[in-house]
GROMACS .gro file of C-alpha atoms in nm:
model
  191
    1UNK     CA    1  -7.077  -0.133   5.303
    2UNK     CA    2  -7.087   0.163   5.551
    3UNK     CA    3  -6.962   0.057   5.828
    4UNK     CA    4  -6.596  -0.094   5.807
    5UNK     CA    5  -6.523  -0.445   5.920
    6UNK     CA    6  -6.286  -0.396   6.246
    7UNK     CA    7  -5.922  -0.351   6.226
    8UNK     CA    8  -5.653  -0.499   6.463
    9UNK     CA    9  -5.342  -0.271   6.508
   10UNK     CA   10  -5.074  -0.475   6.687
   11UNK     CA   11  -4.750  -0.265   6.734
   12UNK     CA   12  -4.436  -0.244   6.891
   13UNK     CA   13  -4.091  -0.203   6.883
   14UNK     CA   14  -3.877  -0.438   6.620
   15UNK     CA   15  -3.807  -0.806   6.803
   16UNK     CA   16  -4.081  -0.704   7.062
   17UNK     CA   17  -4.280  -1.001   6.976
   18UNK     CA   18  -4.524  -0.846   6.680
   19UNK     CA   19  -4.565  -1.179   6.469
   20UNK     CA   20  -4.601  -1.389   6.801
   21UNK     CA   21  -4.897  -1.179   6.974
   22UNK     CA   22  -5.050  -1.163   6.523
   23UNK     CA   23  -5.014  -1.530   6.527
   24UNK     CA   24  -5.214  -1.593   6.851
   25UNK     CA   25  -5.475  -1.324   6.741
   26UNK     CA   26  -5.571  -1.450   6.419
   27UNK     CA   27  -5.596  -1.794   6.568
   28UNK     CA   28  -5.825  -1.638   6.838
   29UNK     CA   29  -6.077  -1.402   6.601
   30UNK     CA   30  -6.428  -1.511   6.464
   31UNK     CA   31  -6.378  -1.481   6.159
   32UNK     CA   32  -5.989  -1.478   6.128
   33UNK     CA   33  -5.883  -1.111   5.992
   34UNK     CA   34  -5.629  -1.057   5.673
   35UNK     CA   35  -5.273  -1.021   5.787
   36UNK     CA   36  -5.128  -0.723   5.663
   37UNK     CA   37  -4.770  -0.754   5.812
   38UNK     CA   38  -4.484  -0.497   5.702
   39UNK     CA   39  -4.206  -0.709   5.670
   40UNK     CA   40  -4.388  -0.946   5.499
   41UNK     CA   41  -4.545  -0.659   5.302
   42UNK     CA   42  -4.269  -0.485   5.181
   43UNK     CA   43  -3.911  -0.667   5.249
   44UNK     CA   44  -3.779  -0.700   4.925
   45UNK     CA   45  -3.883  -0.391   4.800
   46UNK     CA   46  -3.676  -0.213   5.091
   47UNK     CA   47  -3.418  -0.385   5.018
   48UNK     CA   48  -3.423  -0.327   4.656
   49UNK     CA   49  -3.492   0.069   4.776
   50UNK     CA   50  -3.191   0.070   4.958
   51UNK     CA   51  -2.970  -0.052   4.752
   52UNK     CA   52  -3.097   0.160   4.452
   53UNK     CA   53  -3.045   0.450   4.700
   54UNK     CA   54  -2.698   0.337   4.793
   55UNK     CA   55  -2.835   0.327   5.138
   56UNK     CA   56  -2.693   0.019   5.417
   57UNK     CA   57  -2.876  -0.238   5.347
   58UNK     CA   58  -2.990  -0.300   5.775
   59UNK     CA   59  -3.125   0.066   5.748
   60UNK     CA   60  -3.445   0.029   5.912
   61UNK     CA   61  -3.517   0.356   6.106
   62UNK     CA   62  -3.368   0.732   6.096
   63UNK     CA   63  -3.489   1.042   5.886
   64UNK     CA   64  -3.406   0.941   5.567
   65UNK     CA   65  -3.552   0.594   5.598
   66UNK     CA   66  -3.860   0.750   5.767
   67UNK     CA   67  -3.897   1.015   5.448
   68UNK     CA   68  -3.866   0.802   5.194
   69UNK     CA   69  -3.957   0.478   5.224
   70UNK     CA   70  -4.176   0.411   5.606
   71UNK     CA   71  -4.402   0.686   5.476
   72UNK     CA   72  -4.467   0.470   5.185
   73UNK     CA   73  -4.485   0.107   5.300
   74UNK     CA   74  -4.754   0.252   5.610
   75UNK     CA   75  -4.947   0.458   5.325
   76UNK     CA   76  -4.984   0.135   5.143
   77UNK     CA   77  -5.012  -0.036   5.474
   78UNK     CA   78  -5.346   0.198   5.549
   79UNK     CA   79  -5.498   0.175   5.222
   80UNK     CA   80  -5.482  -0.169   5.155
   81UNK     CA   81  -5.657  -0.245   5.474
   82UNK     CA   82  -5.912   0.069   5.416
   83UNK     CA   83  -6.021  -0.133   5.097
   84UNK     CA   84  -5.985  -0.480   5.227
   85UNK     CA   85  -6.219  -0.306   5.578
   86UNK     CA   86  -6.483  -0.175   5.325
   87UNK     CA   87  -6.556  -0.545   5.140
   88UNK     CA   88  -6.653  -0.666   5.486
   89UNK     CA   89  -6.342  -0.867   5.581
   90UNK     CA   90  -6.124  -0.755   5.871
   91UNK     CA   91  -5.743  -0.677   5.910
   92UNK     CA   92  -5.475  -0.717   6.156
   93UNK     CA   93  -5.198  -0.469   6.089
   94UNK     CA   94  -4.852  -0.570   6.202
   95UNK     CA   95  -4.565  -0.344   6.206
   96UNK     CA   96  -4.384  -0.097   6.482
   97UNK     CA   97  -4.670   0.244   6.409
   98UNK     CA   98  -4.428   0.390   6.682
   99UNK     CA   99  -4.506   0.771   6.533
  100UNK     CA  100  -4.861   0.687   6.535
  101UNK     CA  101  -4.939   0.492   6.853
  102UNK     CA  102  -4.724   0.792   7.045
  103UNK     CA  103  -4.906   1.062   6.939
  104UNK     CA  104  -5.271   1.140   6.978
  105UNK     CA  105  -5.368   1.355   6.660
  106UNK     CA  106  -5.134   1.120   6.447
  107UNK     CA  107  -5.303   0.812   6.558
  108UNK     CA  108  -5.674   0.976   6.500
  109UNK     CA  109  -5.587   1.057   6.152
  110UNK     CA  110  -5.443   0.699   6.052
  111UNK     CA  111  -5.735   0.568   6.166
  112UNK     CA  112  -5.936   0.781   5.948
  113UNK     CA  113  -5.672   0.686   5.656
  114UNK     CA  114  -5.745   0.309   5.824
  115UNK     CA  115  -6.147   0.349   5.662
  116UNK     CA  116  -6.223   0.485   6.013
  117UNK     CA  117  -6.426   0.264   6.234
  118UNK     CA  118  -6.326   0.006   6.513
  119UNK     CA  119  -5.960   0.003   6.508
  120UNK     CA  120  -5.818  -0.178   6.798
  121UNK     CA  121  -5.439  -0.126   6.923
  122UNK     CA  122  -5.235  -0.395   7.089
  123UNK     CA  123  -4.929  -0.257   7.232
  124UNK     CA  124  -4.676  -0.542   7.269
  125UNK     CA  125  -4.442  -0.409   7.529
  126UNK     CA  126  -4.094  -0.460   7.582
  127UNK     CA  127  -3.772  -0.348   7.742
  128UNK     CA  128  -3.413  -0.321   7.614
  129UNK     CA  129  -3.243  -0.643   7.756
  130UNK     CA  130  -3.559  -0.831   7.549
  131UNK     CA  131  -3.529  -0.656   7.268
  132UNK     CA  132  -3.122  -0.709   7.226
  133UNK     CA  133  -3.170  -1.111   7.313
  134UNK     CA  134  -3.473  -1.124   7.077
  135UNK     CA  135  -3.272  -0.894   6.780
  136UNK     CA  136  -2.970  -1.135   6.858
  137UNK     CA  137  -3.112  -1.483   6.809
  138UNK     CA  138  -3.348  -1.403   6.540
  139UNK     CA  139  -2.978  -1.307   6.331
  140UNK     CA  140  -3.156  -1.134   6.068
  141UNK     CA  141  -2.965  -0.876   5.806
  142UNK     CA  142  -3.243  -0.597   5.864
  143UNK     CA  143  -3.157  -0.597   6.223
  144UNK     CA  144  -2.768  -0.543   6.189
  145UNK     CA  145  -2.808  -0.207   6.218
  146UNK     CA  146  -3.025  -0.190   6.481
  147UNK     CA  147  -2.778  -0.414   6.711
  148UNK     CA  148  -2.493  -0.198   6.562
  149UNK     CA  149  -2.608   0.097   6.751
  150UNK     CA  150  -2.837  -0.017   6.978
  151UNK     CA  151  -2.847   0.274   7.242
  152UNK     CA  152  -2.968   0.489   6.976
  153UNK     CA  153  -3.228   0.193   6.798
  154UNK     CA  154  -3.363   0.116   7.181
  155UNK     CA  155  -3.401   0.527   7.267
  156UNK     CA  156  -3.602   0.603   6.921
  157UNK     CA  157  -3.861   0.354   6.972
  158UNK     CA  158  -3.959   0.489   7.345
  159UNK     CA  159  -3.987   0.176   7.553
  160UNK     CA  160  -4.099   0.323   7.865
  161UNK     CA  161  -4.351   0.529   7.696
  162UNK     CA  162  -4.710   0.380   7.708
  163UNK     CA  163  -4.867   0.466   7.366
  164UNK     CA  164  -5.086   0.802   7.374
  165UNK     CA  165  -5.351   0.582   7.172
  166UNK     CA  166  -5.593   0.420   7.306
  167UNK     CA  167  -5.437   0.022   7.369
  168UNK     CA  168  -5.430  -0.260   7.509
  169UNK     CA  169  -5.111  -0.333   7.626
  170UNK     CA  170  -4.952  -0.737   7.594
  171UNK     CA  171  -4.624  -0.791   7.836
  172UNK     CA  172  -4.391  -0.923   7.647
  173UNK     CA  173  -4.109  -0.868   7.824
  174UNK     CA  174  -3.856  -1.172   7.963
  175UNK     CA  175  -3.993  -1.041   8.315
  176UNK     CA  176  -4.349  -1.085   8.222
  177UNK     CA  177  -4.532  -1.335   8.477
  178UNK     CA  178  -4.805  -1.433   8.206
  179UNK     CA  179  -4.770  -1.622   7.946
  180UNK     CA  180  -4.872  -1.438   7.621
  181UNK     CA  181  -5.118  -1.717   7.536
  182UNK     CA  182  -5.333  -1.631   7.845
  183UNK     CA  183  -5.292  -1.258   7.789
  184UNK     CA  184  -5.412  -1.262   7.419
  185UNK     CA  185  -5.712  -1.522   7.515
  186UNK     CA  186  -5.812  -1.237   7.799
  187UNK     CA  187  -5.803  -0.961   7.552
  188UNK     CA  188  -6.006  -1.162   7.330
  189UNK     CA  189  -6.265  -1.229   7.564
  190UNK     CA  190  -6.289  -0.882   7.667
  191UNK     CA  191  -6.416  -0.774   7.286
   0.00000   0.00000   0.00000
């Protein structure tokens, strides 16, 4: 096949809402694309990277994590959905791409890593008093670390900052005046 099936990028800050705006996507899409979600993805392995490493077990973000294993779950990410994109069938890609959506040239060459193509980006957007009451009653170990120090979790993954890549942006913030139902049926309809 040539031309790649179309790929779905939804992305987003941790406890934004990811799996939420994936969910009502891949209920949406003719034909329904393969969900290639991180955490689902690669979990266990992190964890069993971590402790291997001798590394907190909530570490989820920083230089070290970002080195040696994000580099690696979003290479695997990229060509698992290149192949999967080239038999015809299209992906949804779930995971927090904040490096990538944020910066132009980064973005343009994971979407060549991506099989090239159409590669659509959903930004889900949130703030910082959504993102601590969605971290908080989800109680998950990954996110310890995150809550732990939040001021510096909240400032790396640049709330305020509309992605540099090309997007469409889903409110998901507790301030947000429609419902994400009606916002992912509009996008939809758009394509």
């Amino acid at each position: 096949m040539s031309v790649p099936a179309p790929a779905w990028v939804v992305a987003g800050p941790p406890g934004a809402g990811k799996s939420t705006v994936a969910d009502l996507l891949l209920a949406a899409l003719e034909p329904a694309p393969a969900l290639l979600d991180k955490d689902t993805m690669y979990s266990s392995f992190v964890a069993a990277v971590l402790a291997t490493a001798g590394r907190p077990p909530g570490e989820r973000e920083g230089p070290w994590y970002d080195e040696h294993v994000k580099v690696h779950e979003y290479a695997g990410m990229a060509a698992t959905a290149r192949e999967i994109r080239a038999h015809g069938c299209p992906v949804l890609l779930s995971g927090p791409f904040t490096g990538q959506i944020h910066d132009g040239q980064r973005w343009r060459s994971w979407v060549a890593e991506l099989g090239g193509g159409t590669v659509r980006l959903v930004w889900v957007r949130s703030d910082e008093a959504t993102l601590l009451r969605r971290l908080t009653a989800r109680g998950l170990r990954r996110d310890a670390a995150k809550l732990a120090e939040f001021e510096r979790f909240r400032a790396s993954m640049r709330l305020g900052a509309e992605p540099a890549a090309p997007h469409v942006t889903v409110d998901n913030r507790l301030t947000a005046t429609v419902p994400l139902s009606e916002q992912v049926a509009a996008l939809v309809q758009a394509v």
